[in-house]
XYZ file of C-alpha atoms in Angstrom:
447
model
C -43.205 44.155 -25.836
C -40.364 46.642 -24.167
C -37.963 43.467 -22.465
C -36.804 44.611 -19.136
C -33.482 44.959 -17.694
C -31.105 46.780 -15.115
C -30.529 49.879 -15.457
C -26.745 50.138 -14.952
C -23.454 48.086 -16.953
C -23.471 44.960 -18.391
C -21.492 43.327 -21.057
C -22.652 41.234 -24.398
C -20.518 38.218 -24.344
C -21.591 35.725 -27.108
C -24.257 33.656 -25.551
C -22.382 30.318 -27.120
C -25.108 28.141 -25.532
C -24.499 24.923 -27.772
C -26.427 23.216 -25.805
C -29.897 24.786 -25.985
C -32.530 22.077 -26.961
C -31.125 19.426 -25.585
C -32.491 17.298 -23.480
C -31.899 16.404 -20.435
C -30.116 12.790 -19.818
C -29.853 10.296 -17.083
C -26.473 9.894 -16.228
C -25.975 6.013 -14.588
C -25.945 5.378 -11.156
C -22.363 5.711 -9.437
C -20.651 3.060 -7.783
C -19.033 4.928 -5.080
C -19.828 8.410 -3.947
C -17.457 11.547 -2.340
C -19.097 13.983 -0.223
C -18.049 17.035 0.711
C -19.146 18.044 3.946
C -19.236 21.759 3.199
C -20.145 22.104 -0.365
C -22.352 25.287 0.453
C -21.626 28.567 2.229
C -22.163 29.065 5.689
C -20.289 26.677 8.323
C -19.755 22.522 7.190
C -21.827 20.189 7.844
C -21.164 18.038 10.875
C -20.736 13.786 9.860
C -23.247 11.487 11.600
C -21.950 8.443 10.392
C -18.944 6.116 11.254
C -16.074 4.219 8.859
C -17.705 0.261 7.547
C -21.287 1.672 8.916
C -23.881 0.710 5.768
C -25.954 3.269 4.734
C -29.267 3.118 2.117
C -30.103 5.583 -0.797
C -31.030 9.371 -0.065
C -29.700 8.703 4.420
C -28.236 11.772 5.678
C -24.883 10.971 6.802
C -24.434 14.801 7.559
C -26.252 16.817 9.717
C -26.270 21.121 9.106
C -23.391 22.510 11.291
C -25.066 26.016 11.972
C -28.354 27.726 11.424
C -26.891 28.907 8.230
C -25.450 25.364 6.797
C -26.818 22.906 5.412
C -27.122 19.341 5.474
C -25.472 16.194 3.302
C -26.905 13.255 1.715
C -26.335 10.129 -0.018
C -27.838 9.650 -3.186
C -26.576 5.108 -3.288
C -26.535 2.566 -0.989
C -23.433 1.127 0.575
C -20.758 1.476 3.258
C -18.902 4.175 4.186
C -15.456 3.543 3.284
C -13.569 6.336 4.606
C -14.010 9.516 6.224
C -11.256 12.068 4.901
C -9.473 14.969 3.384
C -10.122 15.064 -0.430
C -8.937 17.583 -2.624
C -11.688 19.927 -4.154
C -12.237 21.278 -7.727
C -9.588 24.478 -7.241
C -7.584 22.102 -5.499
C -7.863 22.541 -1.371
C -7.847 19.926 0.600
C -11.618 19.211 2.937
C -13.366 16.891 4.853
C -15.589 14.285 2.833
C -17.171 11.163 3.192
C -16.575 7.886 1.381
C -19.102 5.601 -0.190
C -19.074 2.402 -1.710
C -21.802 0.253 -3.513
C -21.537 -3.079 -1.947
C -21.015 -5.633 -4.442
C -23.951 -7.400 -4.967
C -25.521 -10.335 -7.465
C -28.760 -8.700 -8.043
C -29.293 -5.751 -10.851
C -29.711 -2.541 -9.518
C -32.720 -1.234 -9.238
C -32.192 1.539 -11.459
C -28.979 2.018 -13.943
C -30.014 5.487 -14.853
C -30.781 8.482 -13.082
C -34.114 10.828 -13.320
C -36.443 12.347 -12.285
C -39.180 9.762 -11.873
C -42.877 10.402 -10.541
C -42.114 7.824 -8.193
C -45.017 6.732 -5.529
C -45.510 10.658 -3.802
C -44.427 10.872 -0.034
C -47.251 13.372 0.618
C -50.731 13.733 -2.024
C -51.912 17.341 -3.075
C -54.189 17.695 0.091
C -51.674 17.153 2.088
C -48.941 19.570 1.348
C -51.987 22.049 0.829
C -52.613 21.268 5.216
C -48.755 21.553 5.546
C -47.785 24.877 7.012
C -45.168 27.407 5.460
C -42.892 26.889 8.748
C -43.451 22.994 7.960
C -41.894 23.539 4.428
C -39.197 24.820 4.978
C -38.388 22.307 7.681
C -38.865 19.906 5.209
C -36.497 22.388 2.668
C -34.015 22.022 5.761
C -34.144 18.505 6.047
C -33.631 18.101 2.802
C -30.733 19.682 2.330
C -31.695 22.158 -0.075
C -29.315 24.735 -1.201
C -29.650 27.833 -3.694
C -28.178 25.649 -7.451
C -27.557 29.264 -9.502
C -24.046 28.952 -8.309
C -23.838 30.961 -4.946
C -25.512 27.400 -2.499
C -26.533 29.366 0.136
C -28.820 27.341 1.990
C -32.355 27.391 1.118
C -34.237 27.425 4.424
C -31.758 30.749 6.229
C -33.194 32.845 3.543
C -37.128 31.909 4.038
C -36.537 32.205 7.657
C -37.228 36.156 7.463
C -35.477 38.062 10.288
C -37.087 40.122 13.043
C -38.771 43.449 10.926
C -38.610 41.910 7.525
C -41.118 40.906 4.896
C -41.223 39.936 1.603
C -44.013 41.021 -0.736
C -42.641 38.827 -3.797
C -40.893 36.267 -4.938
C -38.748 36.272 -7.081
C -37.265 33.297 -9.782
C -34.114 33.473 -11.008
C -34.153 31.600 -14.571
C -31.492 33.848 -16.491
C -29.050 32.180 -17.076
C -27.090 34.337 -18.539
C -23.659 33.309 -18.021
C -22.468 31.751 -21.898
C -22.533 28.079 -22.558
C -24.720 26.907 -19.615
C -28.075 25.384 -20.341
C -28.920 23.334 -17.784
C -31.392 25.509 -16.347
C -33.035 26.395 -20.206
C -33.222 22.638 -20.525
C -35.254 22.148 -16.722
C -37.324 24.674 -17.554
C -38.363 23.087 -20.618
C -38.688 19.363 -19.934
C -40.149 20.571 -16.061
C -42.244 23.578 -16.298
C -45.218 22.694 -13.744
C -43.299 20.853 -11.316
C -41.124 24.106 -10.788
C -43.974 26.167 -10.867
C -45.945 24.001 -7.910
C -42.085 24.272 -5.931
C -42.511 28.064 -6.709
C -45.628 27.705 -4.768
C -44.065 26.050 -2.279
C -41.936 28.700 -1.617
C -44.466 31.162 -1.251
C -46.000 29.218 1.043
C -42.937 29.142 2.866
C -42.098 32.799 2.312
C -45.919 34.183 2.841
C -45.010 36.024 -0.264
C -48.472 36.803 -2.563
C -46.243 37.072 -6.048
C -43.756 35.531 -7.539
C -42.078 37.022 -10.477
C -40.433 34.154 -13.442
C -37.190 36.258 -15.083
C -36.191 34.457 -17.816
C -33.886 35.939 -20.357
C -35.360 36.423 -24.512
C -32.532 34.005 -26.005
C -34.833 31.343 -24.001
C -38.202 31.066 -25.929
C -39.174 27.720 -25.425
C -38.102 27.914 -21.318
C -40.785 31.526 -21.381
C -43.672 29.599 -23.429
C -43.854 26.934 -21.503
C -43.496 28.596 -18.546
C -46.206 30.396 -19.923
C -48.793 27.692 -20.494
C -48.593 26.605 -16.873
C -49.556 29.909 -15.656
C -52.505 30.813 -17.421
C -54.675 30.627 -15.011
C -51.984 31.724 -11.975
C -52.551 35.507 -11.477
C -50.400 35.676 -8.860
C -47.079 34.001 -10.337
C -45.759 36.658 -13.688
C -43.118 34.660 -16.473
C -41.310 38.417 -17.552
C -39.013 37.957 -20.393
C -35.751 39.651 -19.919
C -33.072 41.807 -22.415
C -30.402 39.204 -23.287
C -27.187 41.339 -20.942
C -24.989 40.337 -19.021
C -24.578 39.847 -15.622
C -28.833 40.020 -16.035
C -28.675 36.699 -13.417
C -27.449 38.955 -10.846
C -29.596 38.700 -7.673
C -29.113 42.871 -7.676
C -29.492 43.018 -11.477
C -32.515 40.636 -11.421
C -34.651 42.492 -8.677
C -33.895 46.195 -10.592
C -35.141 44.524 -13.900
C -38.059 42.665 -12.271
C -39.134 44.962 -9.588
C -37.910 48.501 -10.080
C -36.596 48.503 -6.507
C -32.695 48.982 -4.993
C -30.915 46.371 -2.561
C -29.177 49.158 -0.721
C -25.632 49.240 -0.160
C -24.356 45.843 1.610
C -27.790 44.975 2.752
C -29.344 41.836 1.191
C -32.531 40.917 -0.990
C -34.944 41.226 1.636
C -33.657 44.813 2.359
C -35.685 45.490 -1.026
C -38.604 43.132 0.426
C -37.690 40.312 -2.154
C -36.240 36.565 -2.037
C -34.702 35.118 -4.968
C -34.202 31.492 -5.870
C -33.296 29.275 -8.967
C -35.874 27.918 -11.102
C -33.509 24.536 -10.178
C -34.437 25.441 -6.498
C -37.799 25.786 -6.890
C -37.674 22.194 -8.677
C -35.744 20.659 -6.020
C -37.962 21.918 -3.330
C -40.794 20.487 -5.315
C -39.492 16.432 -5.103
C -38.353 16.830 -1.449
C -41.952 17.948 -0.560
C -43.889 16.235 -2.800
C -41.470 13.327 -2.884
C -39.382 13.374 0.087
C -36.185 13.244 -1.796
C -33.300 15.153 -0.497
C -31.069 16.907 -2.915
C -28.955 14.550 -4.318
C -29.041 15.232 -7.674
C -29.458 17.546 -10.471
C -28.891 19.112 -13.790
C -25.644 19.937 -15.407
C -24.270 21.221 -18.328
C -20.520 19.859 -19.733
C -19.805 21.610 -23.080
C -17.387 23.755 -25.249
C -16.700 23.966 -29.086
C -15.172 21.193 -29.380
C -16.270 18.809 -27.057
C -17.982 15.322 -29.448
C -21.427 15.202 -26.904
C -22.481 18.356 -25.376
C -25.324 18.028 -23.569
C -27.223 18.206 -20.132
C -27.040 16.130 -17.796
C -28.526 14.008 -14.732
C -25.642 14.109 -12.120
C -25.700 12.601 -8.999
C -23.224 15.230 -6.213
C -20.593 12.985 -5.526
C -19.769 11.778 -8.574
C -16.208 11.946 -9.654
C -15.542 15.206 -12.456
C -13.878 13.100 -14.929
C -17.211 10.434 -14.967
C -19.693 13.698 -15.783
C -17.152 14.974 -18.239
C -17.454 11.433 -20.279
C -20.757 11.503 -20.690
C -20.001 14.176 -23.232
C -17.216 12.308 -24.682
C -14.053 12.896 -22.298
C -11.371 15.889 -22.201
C -10.942 16.984 -26.077
C -7.030 16.842 -26.615
C -7.216 21.011 -27.765
C -8.730 21.636 -23.959
C -6.633 24.130 -22.112
C -8.904 24.790 -19.744
C -11.872 23.388 -17.570
C -14.331 25.533 -16.216
C -16.903 25.104 -13.459
C -19.682 27.216 -13.916
C -19.644 29.813 -16.424
C -16.212 31.627 -18.838
C -17.521 34.913 -16.950
C -17.238 34.128 -13.286
C -16.551 30.199 -13.289
C -13.393 29.358 -11.690
C -10.833 27.183 -12.760
C -10.267 23.121 -12.513
C -7.168 21.531 -11.463
C -8.510 18.414 -10.117
C -10.551 16.938 -13.015
C -11.005 13.942 -10.797
C -12.910 15.722 -7.719
C -16.146 15.259 -6.834
C -19.084 16.897 -7.995
C -21.068 18.872 -5.575
C -24.527 20.583 -5.319
C -22.910 23.938 -6.768
C -21.606 22.568 -9.382
C -23.991 23.399 -11.994
C -22.103 23.040 -15.244
C -18.430 22.688 -16.862
C -17.007 24.221 -20.114
C -14.080 22.729 -21.384
C -12.309 25.915 -23.371
C -9.759 25.236 -25.838
C -6.210 26.048 -26.114
C -6.950 29.426 -28.248
C -9.727 30.670 -26.120
C -7.790 30.797 -22.901
C -4.617 32.042 -23.384
C -4.576 35.559 -22.080
C -3.443 38.542 -23.912
C -0.583 40.214 -23.741
C -1.084 43.131 -20.509
C -0.762 46.725 -21.483
C -1.110 49.831 -19.009
C -4.321 51.249 -18.226
C -5.640 53.719 -21.155
C -8.564 55.229 -18.904
C -11.247 54.590 -21.289
C -13.250 53.973 -18.245
C -15.588 51.521 -20.335
C -15.005 49.056 -16.782
C -16.861 51.905 -15.585
C -19.418 52.181 -18.105
C -19.733 47.937 -17.985
C -19.755 48.126 -13.975
C -22.877 47.215 -13.119
C -22.498 47.936 -9.578
C -21.435 52.208 -10.183
C -17.265 50.926 -8.777
C -14.333 52.726 -10.715
C -12.972 49.000 -11.298
C -9.672 50.201 -12.721
C -9.076 52.527 -9.519
C -10.114 49.713 -7.069
C -7.093 47.171 -9.380
C -4.454 50.070 -9.081
C -5.242 50.420 -4.708
C -4.773 46.639 -4.491
C -1.461 46.526 -6.355
C -0.376 49.209 -3.830
C -2.007 47.526 -1.125
C -4.558 50.110 0.208
C -7.042 47.707 1.160
C -8.603 50.401 3.274
C -8.977 52.841 0.680
C -10.394 50.020 -1.740
C -13.016 49.372 0.951
C -13.427 53.257 0.821
C -14.124 52.727 -2.470
C -17.049 50.300 -2.765
C -14.341 47.149 -3.259
C -16.997 44.975 -0.843
C -19.328 45.799 -3.196
C -18.188 43.987 -6.025
C -19.616 41.417 -7.539
C -16.896 40.069 -9.278
C -18.875 39.283 -12.525
C -16.001 39.741 -14.720
C -17.662 42.197 -17.093
C -14.617 44.989 -16.492
C -11.787 42.748 -17.271
C -13.964 41.478 -20.541
C -14.596 44.723 -21.515
C -10.727 45.946 -21.016
C -8.541 47.053 -23.964
C -5.315 46.629 -22.140
C -6.089 42.258 -20.941
C -5.807 43.799 -17.028
C -6.503 41.343 -14.899
C -8.652 43.915 -12.940
C -11.256 40.845 -11.136
C -8.286 39.233 -10.391
C -6.896 42.485 -8.012
C -10.246 43.002 -6.585
C -9.765 39.302 -5.457
C -6.251 40.480 -4.049
C -8.282 43.488 -2.491
C -10.777 41.303 -0.737
C -8.248 38.992 0.728
C -6.147 41.696 2.011
C -8.695 43.006 3.632
C -10.012 39.874 5.665
C -6.603 39.311 6.456
C -6.806 42.754 8.082
C -10.113 40.933 10.649
């Protein structure tokens, strides 16, 4: 069978899936958490608790701050100790709620985080009777956002603009970033639950068909999901050619449906909605068990990491304790990356709290993080060939260097998805993506 892939550009970095096949392991329940009010695209959530107030596990502590926003819940029971500004992993100050467990002589109910099959809030019959709007409301109440990295509120995706209609729901299981395996691990361990979550998403969106795109380097995940969808003609598992950025939203749409999202448009403009497999799993947990998004699977990995693996971690846990699950930070580490090495961001505050979008941390040795000496552009056009958005990255860099943001806009800089293919392929080690980000910043400053 010919594997599908997006039409233009792309690169082939070493997959480095060091934790592929590693089982999901639950982290210890945290004794205290720090919950950012802004850990999603859109308006920050609004705090609805006060210092000194007691809160229960799973309680909403901040409500959505607007239509494009999501509430925040606490993964632990305890007392609100402080509401203050806290640095995130990039060192930026953000408002957060600090909650600490009260001392108790009684042992904790559960010492380890997990996705246990606790008493369901709703039976299958009750779920069957839910309307699409009721499912959307459950998802909104649970604070579910896209768990592939963007953290876009799922409720917003499911609320279609007037005159728009989606006929296909696409589920992103590509996980094309090198090193990361959290989605792979989830698909292997919970295929049935993911498919049920997909069905809830289909009902919520009014779509009649779903397609699950998974890169071919995850054969166990493909087989697991094919097994549970054998009798479901409306849900198709589609193996994809391994190529980066296969998991990009527009690239996935093109690979699976052959449709193109217009420049400046959204997936709904192509008649589709896209969500990550981890998001579908979170939707299942919310609808079936009434569980808000307070924990997720995250990969901690690197060539020198002692116990690299996939871990269930609580939102709000300090990052250092998450890294300790894999044996801590090796001495040879030159950089910690939140996310994958292609689109992730360097961590400057390793004691920062974990957010909903944190799907993994890559600990890179110094030998792999040193930038090569920047040389002049040789006009080889490798960046043009690699660009999945059909842009001219070398030109966009030049326009940014000369502070010509309007010219950059005319040449499509706002269509750049910052995938990093151009910088990866450049033989002159030119920091093309850095300058493209600068150009976008120049445009934002102009208003």
